[in-house]
Short mmCIF file of C-alpha atoms and ligand atoms in Angstrom, two decimals:
data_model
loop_
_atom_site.label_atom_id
_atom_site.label_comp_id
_atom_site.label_asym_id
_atom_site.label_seq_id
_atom_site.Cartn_x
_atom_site.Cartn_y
_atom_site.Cartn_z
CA UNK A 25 -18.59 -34.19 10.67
CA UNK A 26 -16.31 -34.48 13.63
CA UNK A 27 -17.15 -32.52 17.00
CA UNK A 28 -14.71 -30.62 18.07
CA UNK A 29 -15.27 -27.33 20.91
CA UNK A 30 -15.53 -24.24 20.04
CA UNK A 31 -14.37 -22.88 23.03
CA UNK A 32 -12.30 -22.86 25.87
CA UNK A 33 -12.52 -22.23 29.34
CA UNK A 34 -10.62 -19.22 31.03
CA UNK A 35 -12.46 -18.38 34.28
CA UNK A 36 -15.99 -19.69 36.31
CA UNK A 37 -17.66 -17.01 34.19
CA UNK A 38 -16.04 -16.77 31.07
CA UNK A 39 -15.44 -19.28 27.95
CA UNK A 40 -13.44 -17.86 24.64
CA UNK A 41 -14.07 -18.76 21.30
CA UNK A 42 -11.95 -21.63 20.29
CA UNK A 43 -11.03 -19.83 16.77
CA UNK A 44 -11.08 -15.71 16.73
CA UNK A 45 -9.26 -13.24 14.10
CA UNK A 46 -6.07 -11.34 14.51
CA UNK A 47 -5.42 -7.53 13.47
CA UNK A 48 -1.93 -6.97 14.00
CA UNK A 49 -0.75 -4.96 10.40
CA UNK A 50 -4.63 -4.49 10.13
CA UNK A 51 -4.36 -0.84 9.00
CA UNK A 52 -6.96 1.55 10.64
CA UNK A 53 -8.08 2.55 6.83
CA UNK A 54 -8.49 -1.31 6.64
CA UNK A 55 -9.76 -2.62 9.86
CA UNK A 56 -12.97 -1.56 10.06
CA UNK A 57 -14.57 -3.12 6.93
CA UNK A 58 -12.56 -6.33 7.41
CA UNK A 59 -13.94 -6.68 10.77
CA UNK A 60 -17.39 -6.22 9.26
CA UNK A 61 -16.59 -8.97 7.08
CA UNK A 62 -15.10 -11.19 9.27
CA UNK A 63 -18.56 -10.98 11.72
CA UNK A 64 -20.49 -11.84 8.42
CA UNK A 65 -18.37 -14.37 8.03
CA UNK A 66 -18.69 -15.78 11.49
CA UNK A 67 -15.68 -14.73 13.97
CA UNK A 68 -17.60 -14.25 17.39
CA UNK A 69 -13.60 -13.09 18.47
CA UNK A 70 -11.94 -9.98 17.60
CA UNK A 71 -8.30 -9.67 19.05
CA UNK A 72 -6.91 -6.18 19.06
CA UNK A 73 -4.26 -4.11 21.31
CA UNK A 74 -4.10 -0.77 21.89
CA UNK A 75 -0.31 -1.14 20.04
CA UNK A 76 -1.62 -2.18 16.80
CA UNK A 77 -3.16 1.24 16.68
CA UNK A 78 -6.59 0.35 14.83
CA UNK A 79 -8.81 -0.11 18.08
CA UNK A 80 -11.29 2.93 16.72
CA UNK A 81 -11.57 1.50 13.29
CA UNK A 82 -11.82 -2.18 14.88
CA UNK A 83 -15.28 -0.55 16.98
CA UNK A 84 -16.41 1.06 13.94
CA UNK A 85 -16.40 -2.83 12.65
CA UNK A 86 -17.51 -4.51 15.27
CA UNK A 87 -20.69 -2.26 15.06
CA UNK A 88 -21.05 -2.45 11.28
CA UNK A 89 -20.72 -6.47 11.98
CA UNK A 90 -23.75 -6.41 14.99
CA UNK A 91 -25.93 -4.33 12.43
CA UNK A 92 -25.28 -6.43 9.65
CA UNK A 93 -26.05 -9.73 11.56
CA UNK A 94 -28.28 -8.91 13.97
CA UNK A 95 -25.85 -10.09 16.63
CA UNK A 96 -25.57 -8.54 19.76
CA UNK A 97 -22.73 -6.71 21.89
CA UNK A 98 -22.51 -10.44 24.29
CA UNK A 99 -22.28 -12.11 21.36
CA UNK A 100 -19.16 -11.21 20.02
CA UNK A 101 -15.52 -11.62 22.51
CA UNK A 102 -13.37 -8.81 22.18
CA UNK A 103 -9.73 -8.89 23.30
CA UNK A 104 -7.51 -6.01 23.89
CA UNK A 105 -4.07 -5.13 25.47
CA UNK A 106 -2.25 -2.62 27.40
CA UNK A 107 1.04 -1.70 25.94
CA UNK A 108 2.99 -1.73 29.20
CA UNK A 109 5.85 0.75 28.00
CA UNK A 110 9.24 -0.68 27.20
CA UNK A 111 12.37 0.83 29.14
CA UNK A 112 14.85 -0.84 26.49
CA UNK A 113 12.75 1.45 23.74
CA UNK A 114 13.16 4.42 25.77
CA UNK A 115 9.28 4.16 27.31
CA UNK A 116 9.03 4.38 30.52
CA UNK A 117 7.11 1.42 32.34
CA UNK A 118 3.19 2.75 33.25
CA UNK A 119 2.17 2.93 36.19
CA UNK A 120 -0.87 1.36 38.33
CA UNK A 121 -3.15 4.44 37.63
CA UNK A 122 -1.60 4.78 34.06
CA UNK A 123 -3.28 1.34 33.34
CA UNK A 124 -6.36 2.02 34.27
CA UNK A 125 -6.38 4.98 32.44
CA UNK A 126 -5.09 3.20 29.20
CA UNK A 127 -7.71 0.87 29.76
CA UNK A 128 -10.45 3.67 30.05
CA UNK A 129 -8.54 4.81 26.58
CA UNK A 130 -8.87 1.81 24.74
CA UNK A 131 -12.37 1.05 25.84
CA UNK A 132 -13.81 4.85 24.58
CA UNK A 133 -11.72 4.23 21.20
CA UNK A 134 -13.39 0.70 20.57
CA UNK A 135 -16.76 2.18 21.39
CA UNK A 136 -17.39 -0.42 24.39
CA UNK A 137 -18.52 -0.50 28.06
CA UNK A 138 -16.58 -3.77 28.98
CA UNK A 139 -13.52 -5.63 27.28
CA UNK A 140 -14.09 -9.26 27.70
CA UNK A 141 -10.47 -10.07 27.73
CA UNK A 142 -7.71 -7.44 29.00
CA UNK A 143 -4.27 -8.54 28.55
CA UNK A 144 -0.90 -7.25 29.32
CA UNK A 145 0.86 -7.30 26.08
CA UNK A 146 4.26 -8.34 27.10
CA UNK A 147 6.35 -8.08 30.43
CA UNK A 148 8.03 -5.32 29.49
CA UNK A 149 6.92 -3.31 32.60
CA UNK A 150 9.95 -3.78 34.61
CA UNK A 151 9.38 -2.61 38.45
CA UNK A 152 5.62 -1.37 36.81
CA UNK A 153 4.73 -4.95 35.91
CA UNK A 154 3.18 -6.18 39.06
CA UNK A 155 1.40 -2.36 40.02
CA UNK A 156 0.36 -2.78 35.98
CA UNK A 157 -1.16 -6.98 36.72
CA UNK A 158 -2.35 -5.25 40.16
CA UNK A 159 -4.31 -2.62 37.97
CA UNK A 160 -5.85 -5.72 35.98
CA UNK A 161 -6.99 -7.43 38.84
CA UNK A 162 -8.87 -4.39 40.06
CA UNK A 163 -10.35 -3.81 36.73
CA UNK A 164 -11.90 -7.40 36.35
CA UNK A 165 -13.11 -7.09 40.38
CA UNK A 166 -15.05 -4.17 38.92
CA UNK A 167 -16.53 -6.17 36.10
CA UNK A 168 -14.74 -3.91 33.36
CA UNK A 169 -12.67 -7.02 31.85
CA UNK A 170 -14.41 -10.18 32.18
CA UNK A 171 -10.98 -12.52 32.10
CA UNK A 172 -7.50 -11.13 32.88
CA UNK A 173 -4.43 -11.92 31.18
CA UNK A 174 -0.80 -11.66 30.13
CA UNK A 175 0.66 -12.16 26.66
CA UNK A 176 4.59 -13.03 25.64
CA UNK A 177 5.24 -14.19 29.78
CA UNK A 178 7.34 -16.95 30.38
CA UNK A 179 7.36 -19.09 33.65
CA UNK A 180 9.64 -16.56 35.67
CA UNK A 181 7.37 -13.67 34.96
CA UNK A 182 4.23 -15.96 36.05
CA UNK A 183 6.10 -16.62 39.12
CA UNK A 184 6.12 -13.18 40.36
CA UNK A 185 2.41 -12.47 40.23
CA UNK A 186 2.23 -15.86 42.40
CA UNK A 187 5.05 -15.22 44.79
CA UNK A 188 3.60 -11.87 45.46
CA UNK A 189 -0.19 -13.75 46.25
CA UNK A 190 -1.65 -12.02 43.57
CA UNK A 191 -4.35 -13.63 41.04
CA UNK A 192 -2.69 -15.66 38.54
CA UNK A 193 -3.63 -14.76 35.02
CA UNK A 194 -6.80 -16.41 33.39
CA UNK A 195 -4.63 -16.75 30.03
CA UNK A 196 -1.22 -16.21 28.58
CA UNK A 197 -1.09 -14.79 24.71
CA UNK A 198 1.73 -16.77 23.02
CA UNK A 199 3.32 -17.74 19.73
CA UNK A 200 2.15 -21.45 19.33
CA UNK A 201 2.43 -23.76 16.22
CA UNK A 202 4.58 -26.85 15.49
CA UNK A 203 7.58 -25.24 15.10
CA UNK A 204 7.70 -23.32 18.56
CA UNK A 205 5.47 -25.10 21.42
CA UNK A 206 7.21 -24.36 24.62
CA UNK A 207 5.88 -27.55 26.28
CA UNK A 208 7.62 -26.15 30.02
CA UNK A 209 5.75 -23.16 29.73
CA UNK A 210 2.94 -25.05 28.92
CA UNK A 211 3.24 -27.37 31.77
CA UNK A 212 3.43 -24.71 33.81
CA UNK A 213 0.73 -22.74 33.06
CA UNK A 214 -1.81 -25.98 33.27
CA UNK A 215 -0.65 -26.77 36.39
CA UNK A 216 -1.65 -22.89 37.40
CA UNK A 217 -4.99 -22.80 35.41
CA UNK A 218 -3.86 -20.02 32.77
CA UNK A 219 -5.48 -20.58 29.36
CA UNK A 220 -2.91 -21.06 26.45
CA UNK A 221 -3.85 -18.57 23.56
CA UNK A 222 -2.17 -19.43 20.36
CA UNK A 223 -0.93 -16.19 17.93
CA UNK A 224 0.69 -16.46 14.88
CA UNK A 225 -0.38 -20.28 14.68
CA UNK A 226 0.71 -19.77 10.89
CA UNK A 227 4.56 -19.12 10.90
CA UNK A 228 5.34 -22.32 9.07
CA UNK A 229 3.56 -21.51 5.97
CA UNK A 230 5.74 -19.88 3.38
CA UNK A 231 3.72 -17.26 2.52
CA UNK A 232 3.44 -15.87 6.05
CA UNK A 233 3.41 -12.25 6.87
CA UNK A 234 5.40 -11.76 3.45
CA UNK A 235 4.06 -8.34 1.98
CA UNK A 236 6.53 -5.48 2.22
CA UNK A 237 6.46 -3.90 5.91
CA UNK A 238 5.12 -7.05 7.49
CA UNK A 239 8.02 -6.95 10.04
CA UNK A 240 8.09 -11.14 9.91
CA UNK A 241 11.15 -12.46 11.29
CA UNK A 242 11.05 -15.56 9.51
CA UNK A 243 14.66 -17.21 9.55
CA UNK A 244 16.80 -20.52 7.85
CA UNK A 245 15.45 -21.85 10.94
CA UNK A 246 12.01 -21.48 10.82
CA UNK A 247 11.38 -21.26 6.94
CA UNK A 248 11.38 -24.70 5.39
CA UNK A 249 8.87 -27.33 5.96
CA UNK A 250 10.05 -30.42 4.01
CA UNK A 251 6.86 -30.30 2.95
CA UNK A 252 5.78 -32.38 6.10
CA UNK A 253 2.54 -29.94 6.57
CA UNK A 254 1.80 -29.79 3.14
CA UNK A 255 1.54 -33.67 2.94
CA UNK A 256 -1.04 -33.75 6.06
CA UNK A 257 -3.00 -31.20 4.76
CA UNK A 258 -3.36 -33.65 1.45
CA UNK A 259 -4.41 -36.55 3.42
CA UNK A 260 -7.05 -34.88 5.26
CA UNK A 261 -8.25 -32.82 2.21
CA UNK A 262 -8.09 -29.28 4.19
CA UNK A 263 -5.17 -26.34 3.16
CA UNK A 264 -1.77 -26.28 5.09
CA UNK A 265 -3.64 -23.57 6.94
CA UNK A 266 -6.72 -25.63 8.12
CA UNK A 267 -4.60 -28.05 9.49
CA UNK A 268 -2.19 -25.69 11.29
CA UNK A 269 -4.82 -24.42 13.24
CA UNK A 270 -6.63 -27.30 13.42
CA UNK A 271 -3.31 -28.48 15.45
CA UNK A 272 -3.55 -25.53 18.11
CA UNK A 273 -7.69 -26.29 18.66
CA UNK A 274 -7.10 -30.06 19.08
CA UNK A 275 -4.22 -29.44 21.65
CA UNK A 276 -6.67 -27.04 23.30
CA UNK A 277 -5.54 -23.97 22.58
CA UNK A 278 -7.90 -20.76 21.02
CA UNK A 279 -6.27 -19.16 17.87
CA UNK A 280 -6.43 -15.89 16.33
CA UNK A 281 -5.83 -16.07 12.43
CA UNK A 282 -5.54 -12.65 10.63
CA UNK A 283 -6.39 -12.57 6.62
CA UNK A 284 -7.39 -10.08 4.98
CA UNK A 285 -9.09 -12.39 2.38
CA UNK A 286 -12.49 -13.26 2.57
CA UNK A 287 -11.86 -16.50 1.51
CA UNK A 288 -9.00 -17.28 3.40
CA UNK A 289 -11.40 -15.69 6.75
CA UNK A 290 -13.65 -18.87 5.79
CA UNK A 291 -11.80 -21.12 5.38
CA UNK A 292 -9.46 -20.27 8.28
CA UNK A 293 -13.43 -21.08 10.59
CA UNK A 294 -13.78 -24.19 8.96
CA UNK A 295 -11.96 -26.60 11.16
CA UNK A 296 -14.37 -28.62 12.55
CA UNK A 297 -14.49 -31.26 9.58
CA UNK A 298 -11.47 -33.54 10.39
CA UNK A 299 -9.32 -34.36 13.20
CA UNK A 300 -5.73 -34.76 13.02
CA UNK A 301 -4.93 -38.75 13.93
CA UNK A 302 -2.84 -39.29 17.13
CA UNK A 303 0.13 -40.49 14.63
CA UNK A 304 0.46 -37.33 13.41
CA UNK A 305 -0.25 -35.38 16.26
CA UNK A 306 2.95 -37.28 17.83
CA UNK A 307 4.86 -36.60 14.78
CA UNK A 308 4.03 -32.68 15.24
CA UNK A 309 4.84 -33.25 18.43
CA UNK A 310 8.43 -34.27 17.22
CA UNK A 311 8.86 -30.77 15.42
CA UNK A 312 9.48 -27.77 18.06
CA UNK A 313 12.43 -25.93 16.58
CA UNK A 314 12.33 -23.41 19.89
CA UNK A 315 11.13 -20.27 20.62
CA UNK A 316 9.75 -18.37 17.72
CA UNK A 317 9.45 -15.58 15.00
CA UNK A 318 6.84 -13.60 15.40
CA UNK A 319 8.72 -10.61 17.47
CA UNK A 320 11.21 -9.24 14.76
CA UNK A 321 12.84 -7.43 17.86
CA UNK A 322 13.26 -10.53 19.39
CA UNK A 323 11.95 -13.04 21.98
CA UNK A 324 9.89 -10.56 24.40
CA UNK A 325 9.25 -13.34 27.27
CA UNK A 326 13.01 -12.90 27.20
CA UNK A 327 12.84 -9.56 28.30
CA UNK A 328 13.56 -8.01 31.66
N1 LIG B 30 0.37 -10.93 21.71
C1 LIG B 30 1.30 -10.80 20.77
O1 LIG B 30 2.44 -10.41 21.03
C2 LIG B 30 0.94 -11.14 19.35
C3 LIG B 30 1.96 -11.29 18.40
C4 LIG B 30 1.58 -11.65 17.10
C5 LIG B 30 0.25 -11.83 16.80
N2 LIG B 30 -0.72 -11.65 17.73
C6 LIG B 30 -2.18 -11.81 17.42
O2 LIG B 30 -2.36 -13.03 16.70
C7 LIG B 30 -2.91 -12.74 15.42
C8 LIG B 30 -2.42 -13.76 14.39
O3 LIG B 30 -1.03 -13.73 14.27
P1 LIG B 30 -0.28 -13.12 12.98
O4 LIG B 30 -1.11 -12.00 12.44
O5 LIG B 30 1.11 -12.91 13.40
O6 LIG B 30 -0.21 -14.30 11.93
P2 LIG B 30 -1.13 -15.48 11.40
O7 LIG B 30 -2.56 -15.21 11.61
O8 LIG B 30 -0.53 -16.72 11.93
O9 LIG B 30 -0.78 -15.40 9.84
C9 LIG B 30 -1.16 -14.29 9.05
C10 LIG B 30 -0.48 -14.44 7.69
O10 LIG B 30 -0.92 -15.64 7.06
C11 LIG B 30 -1.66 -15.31 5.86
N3 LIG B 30 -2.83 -16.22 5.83
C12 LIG B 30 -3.93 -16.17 6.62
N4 LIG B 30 -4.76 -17.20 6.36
C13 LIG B 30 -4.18 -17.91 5.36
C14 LIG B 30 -4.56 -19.09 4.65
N5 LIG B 30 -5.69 -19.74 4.91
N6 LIG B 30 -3.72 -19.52 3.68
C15 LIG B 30 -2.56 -18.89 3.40
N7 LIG B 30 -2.15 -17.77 4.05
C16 LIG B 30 -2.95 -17.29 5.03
C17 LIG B 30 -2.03 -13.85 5.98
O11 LIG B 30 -2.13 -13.24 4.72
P3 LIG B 30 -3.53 -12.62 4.21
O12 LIG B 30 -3.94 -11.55 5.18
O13 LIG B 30 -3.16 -12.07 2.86
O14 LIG B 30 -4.52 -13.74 4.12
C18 LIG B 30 -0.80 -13.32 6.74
O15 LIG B 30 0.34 -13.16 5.89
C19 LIG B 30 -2.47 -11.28 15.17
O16 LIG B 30 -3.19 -10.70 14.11
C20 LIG B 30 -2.69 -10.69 16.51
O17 LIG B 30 -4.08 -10.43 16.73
C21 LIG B 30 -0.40 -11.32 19.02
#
């Protein structure tokens, strides 16, 4: 059995679980019994946002999961995000206090007295987004949120929190796999200490996100493997799955599969049985194809 960690620094305090579970298009009907099973089936991270709209049903789960493996509350990382308001959707930006508040919201709705990682969701906020980071910082000083974060910020939007002296985040949400690694962003955020958080780590698979109303993006550009994955995957006996997440853990980054099979949840945990060899890491390397899918609406570090 090959070592491998399962989990990653993000602050002197604070480590996060090096594989966790998704619930974006988690319904709220859904969420909380999938939850339940995916604690029983031994996620110790739950990533959530207060835009995916299930963060009642996902406490309801989270509880039923504690009960039904005698787990406690510190023993489980929970992730959640402020929906900053989007000007180009006709939202206005919130505000400082509005964030605290929204926090307050999504902490009563997922049934919790701390969150143990608070991001912004995207850098949407416009002149809002420092008074929203500002809001963050406060929160964590208070021991609320344990680690801070952003999610969907590229380089120029991490350069404002610095150039105005504030904190920089302890993480950065982003869409990570082969086919979109942003090594300059990457770069970046090593050289500033900000944890890389992998989402949607499975984009190249085919069957991604492909139910009706699963608003995937997937394009010509970002839909055929060549059957390059599928090949690994062979040689080191795991699913094209395993070894696409396998690929974010060994390049030290945490990732957040979402199924909402049981057996797919399993097997998505089981990556700690083989190690992708440095020849094909450098051949993965090889494949960035740019900046991603996963926001149908388009790229939102892109955004104002
Ligand atoms: N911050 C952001 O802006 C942002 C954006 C996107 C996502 N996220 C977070 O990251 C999480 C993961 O990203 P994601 O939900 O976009 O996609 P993902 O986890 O990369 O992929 C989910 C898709 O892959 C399928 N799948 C899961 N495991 C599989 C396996 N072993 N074999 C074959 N298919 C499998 C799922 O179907 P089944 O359910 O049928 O198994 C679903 O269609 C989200 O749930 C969310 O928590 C954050």
């Amino acid at each position: 059995m090959t070592l491998m960690t399962d989990s990653f620094h993000l602050n002197a305090t604070t480590r996060i679980p090096a594989v966790g579970f998704g619930t974006y298009l988690v319904s709220p009907e859904d969420a909380a019994g999938v939850i339940e099973t995916a604690i029983k089936a031994g996620y110790r991270h739950i990533d959530t946002a207060s835009g995916y709209s299930n963060e009642e049903a996902v406490g309801e789960g989270i509880r039923a999961g504690l009960a039904a493996t005698g787990l406690r509350r510190e023993d489980i990382f929970v992730t959640t995000k402020l929906w900053p308001g989007n000007p180009a959707w006709g939202q206005e930006p919130k505000t400082g206090a509005e964030t605290k508040a929204e926090f307050e919201k999504s902490l009563s709705l997922l049934g919790l007295d701390y969150i143990d990682l608070y991001l912004i969701h995207a850098p949407y906020g416009g002149d809002q987004r420092l008074a929203q980071w500002q809001a963050l910082v406060e929160m964590q000083s208070a021991g609320k949120a344990r680690a801070i974060g952003v999610s969907n910020f590229n380089e120029s939007h991490l350069e404002e929190i610095r150039a105005a002296g504030l904190p920089m985040p302890d993480a950065n949400q982003i869409e990570l796999h082969p086919w979109s690694q942003k090594p300059a962003l990457i770069a970046y955020m090593a050289k500033h200490g900000i944890a890389p958080i992998a989402y949607s780590s499975l984009v190249p698979l085919s069957t991604w996100r492909v139910a009706p109303g699963q608003d995937s993006a997937t394009t010509e550009e970002m839909s055929a493997s060549g059957g390059i994955f599928t090949e690994m995957a062979a040689k080191y006996g795991v699913s094209e799955a395993q070894l696409l997440l396998r690929w974010g853990v060994q390049n030290g980054y945490a990732v957040l599969p979402k199924s909402m099979n049981p057996d797919r949840m399993r097997q998505n945990l089981d990556l700690a049985g083989f190690e992708i060899d440095a020849a094909d890491m450098a051949q993965m390397a090889t494949m960035d194809r740019g900046d991603g899918v996963a926001w149908a609406t388009g790229d939102p570090s892109k955004a104002a």
